[in-house]
C-alpha angles and dihedrals in degrees: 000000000000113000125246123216111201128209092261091044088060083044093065117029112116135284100258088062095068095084086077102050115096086258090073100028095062093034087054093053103055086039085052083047086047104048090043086052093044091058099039089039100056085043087063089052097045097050083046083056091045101042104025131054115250095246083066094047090057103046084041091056091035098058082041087049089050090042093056091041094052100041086046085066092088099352097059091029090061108052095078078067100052097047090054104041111030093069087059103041109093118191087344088075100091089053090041090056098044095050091053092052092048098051086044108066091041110053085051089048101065087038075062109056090043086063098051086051093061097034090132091067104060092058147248095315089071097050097099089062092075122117136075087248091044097045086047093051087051100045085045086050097052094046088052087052100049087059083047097050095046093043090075085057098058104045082040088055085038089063090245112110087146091106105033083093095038084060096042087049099053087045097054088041097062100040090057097050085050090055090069104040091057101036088108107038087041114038106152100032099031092097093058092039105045080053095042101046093051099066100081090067087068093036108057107033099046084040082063093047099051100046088041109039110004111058106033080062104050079051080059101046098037093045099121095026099051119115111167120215120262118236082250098041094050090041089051094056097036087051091069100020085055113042080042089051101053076056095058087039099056090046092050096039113009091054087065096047096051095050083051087056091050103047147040121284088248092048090053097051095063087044096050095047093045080045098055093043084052092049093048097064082043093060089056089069093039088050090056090051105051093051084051084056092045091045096046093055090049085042127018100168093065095049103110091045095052087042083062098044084051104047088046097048093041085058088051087057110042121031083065088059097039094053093042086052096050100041089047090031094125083041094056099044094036078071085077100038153312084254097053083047095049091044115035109029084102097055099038090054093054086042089067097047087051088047090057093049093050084068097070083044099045100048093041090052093051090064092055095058095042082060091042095240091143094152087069094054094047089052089051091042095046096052087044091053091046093044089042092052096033091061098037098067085035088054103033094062101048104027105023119217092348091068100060096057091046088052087050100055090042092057103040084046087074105039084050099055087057093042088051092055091043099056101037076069090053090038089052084062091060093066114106095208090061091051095057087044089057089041102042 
């Protein structure tokens, strides 16, 4: 006779069962998709530094710095929403896809433009980009990477994150390999274009995949489960996910376009490459945090386990690469360069303390979300984003590069101790001896 595991079975196998739950499945996944795109990525970065001046490096990350900023208006800001919702939409999924997609592009489109308008004012590292050709290239760019970028969101909402790092992988690969190819006929704007023309390869093929496989599977699979959100209901959360969300995505984006527009081009490419190895640390947490979402609207009633699961495997992960990062920091960036080790040690050292303290935020952030209290995340997002820019134009001017990752980790120092309260609350619920004393 087959066996039949229960709900409260599942709820209490051991720990080491957890890897194979949809939590850490999913989790595993975007970390995977984050580890691939931080080596290639850093290989990028490393051939720019080796076939390109470092002039071009910085106006190259600077216009890439301005593209994600730009496309995360609508693209970064909605993910919190896929990853809630999806998993509850039913044969609504597909439209609700497609319309996100749709407002998407072009809401960034005209930001775009209007960027392009104004391009004098955010300094010499954006002067390659003039032109009419050129500022067509770069709103057309945006708009591609806003699909890009949200595209992580639905097959994450979808429970396939599987191939959020197949398509990741085929993108690094092949603007890297295009680095290289146009080194010599581009030398200024390769480093933009090389990013920008390989997005397509992510874009189309797992476009295809979602609309075509994907979905009509999750309607299948969510059929008697599915509860769509309401016009209110969905209102409601986006008014907080998203208002919380342009704060994130200031700190995350608009951070490095301001420093591009204070310092030299060289200077910001030292700044733009520490920065990236600091941010992808960061993404582990925020990985972790997007699958939780995902889990406790499948599954409310196991928030506060998987919460716990999370928060103890995360501190498995990255404290190891935190503390290997911050002892060998010279020795990592020296790869680039003397110039990215005599500049940026400082900031790279105070990146990976930040990095350990996102996890508390990110995760905590991921419950509220799961129980749609978005006002509160935007109220702890918006006074992160005003303490992180506050102190950065306080720091950058006095102390360099240094003083941006100090500003970062004073600022995330606050936002974290309410974050740690607030989810010791969430991780008590997780204790099974307290459950049998609210039942009994």
């Amino acid at each position: 006779m087959a066996e039949v595991t229960t709900a409260q079975d599942r709820r209490t196998q051991p720990r080491g069962r957890h890897r194979g739950t949809p939590l850490f499945r999913n989790a595993y996944a975007l970390m995977l998709n984050t580890g691939i795109s931080a080596v290639l990525g850093l290989g990028f970065w490393l051939i720019a530094a080796r076939y390109y001046t470092d002039d071009a490096v910085g106006q190259g990350s600077a216009a890439i710095a301005a593209m994600k900023f730009l496309a995360g208006i609508t693209a970064l800001t909605l993910t919190g929403a896929m990853a809630r919702f999806i998993p509850v939409a039913g044969a609504a999924t597909g439209r609700f896809v497609l319309r996100a997609y749709t407002l998407s592009t072009c809401v960034v489109g005209v930001a775009a433009l209007v960027f392009m308008e104004t391009l004098d004012f955010w300094g010499p590292s954006y002067r390659f980009l003039h032109g009419p050709f050129k500022g067509l290239g770069f709103i057309a760019a945006v708009m591609a990477w806003s699909v890009l970028t949200l595209q992580d969101g639905v097959l994450t909402g979808l429970r396939s994150a599987f191939w959020v790092p197949v398509g990741n992988t085929a993108f690094s690969a092949v603007k890297l390999l295009l680095l290289v190819a146009i080194a010599a006929s581009l030398p200024t704007s390769g480093v933009f274009v090389s990013w920008v023309a390989a997005i397509a390869v992510s874009v189309l093929p797992l476009g295809w995949l979602v609309f075509r496989r994907l979905v009509p599977r999750h309607v299948e699979l969510t059929v008697r489960t599915a509860h769509p959100p309401s016009y209110r209901e969905l209102g409601r959360f986006l008014a907080g996910d998203y208002t919380g969300s342009l704060f994130a995505l200031a700190v995350a984006y608009l951070v490095p376009v301001i420093v591009a527009a204070r310092i030299s081009s060289a200077d910001n490419a030292y700044f733009y490459i520490t920065a990236t190895i600091g941010g992808t640390v960061e993404l582990l947490a925020i990985n972790m945090g997007a699958s939780l979402t995902v889990e406790g609207a499948h599954d409310p009633e196991r928030l506060g386990r998987n919460a716990r699961a999370a928060l103890f495997r995360m501190v498995k992960i990255v404290v190891p690469i935190c503390a290997f990062i911050f002892v060998f920091a010279p020795h990592v960036l020296h790869v680039f360069g003397e110039g990215y080790a005599a500049h940026a040690t400082g900031l790279l050292r105070w990146l990976v303390v930040g990095a350990l303290l996102r996890v508390v935020i990110e995760l905590y952030f991921a419950v509220l979300r799961a129980r749609n209290r978005t006002a509160g995340l935007a109220l702890l997002q918006g006074g992160l984003c005003a303490l992180v820019l506050g102190s950065t134009l306080a720091l950058l001017g006095p102390l360099g590069l240094t003083g941006v990752g100090i500003a970062e980790v004073a600022s995330l120092s606050v936002i974290a101790a309410i974050a740690a309260v607030k989810l010791f609350g969430v991780l008590r619920t997780a204790d099974p001896q307290r459950v049998s004393q609210r039942t009994s």
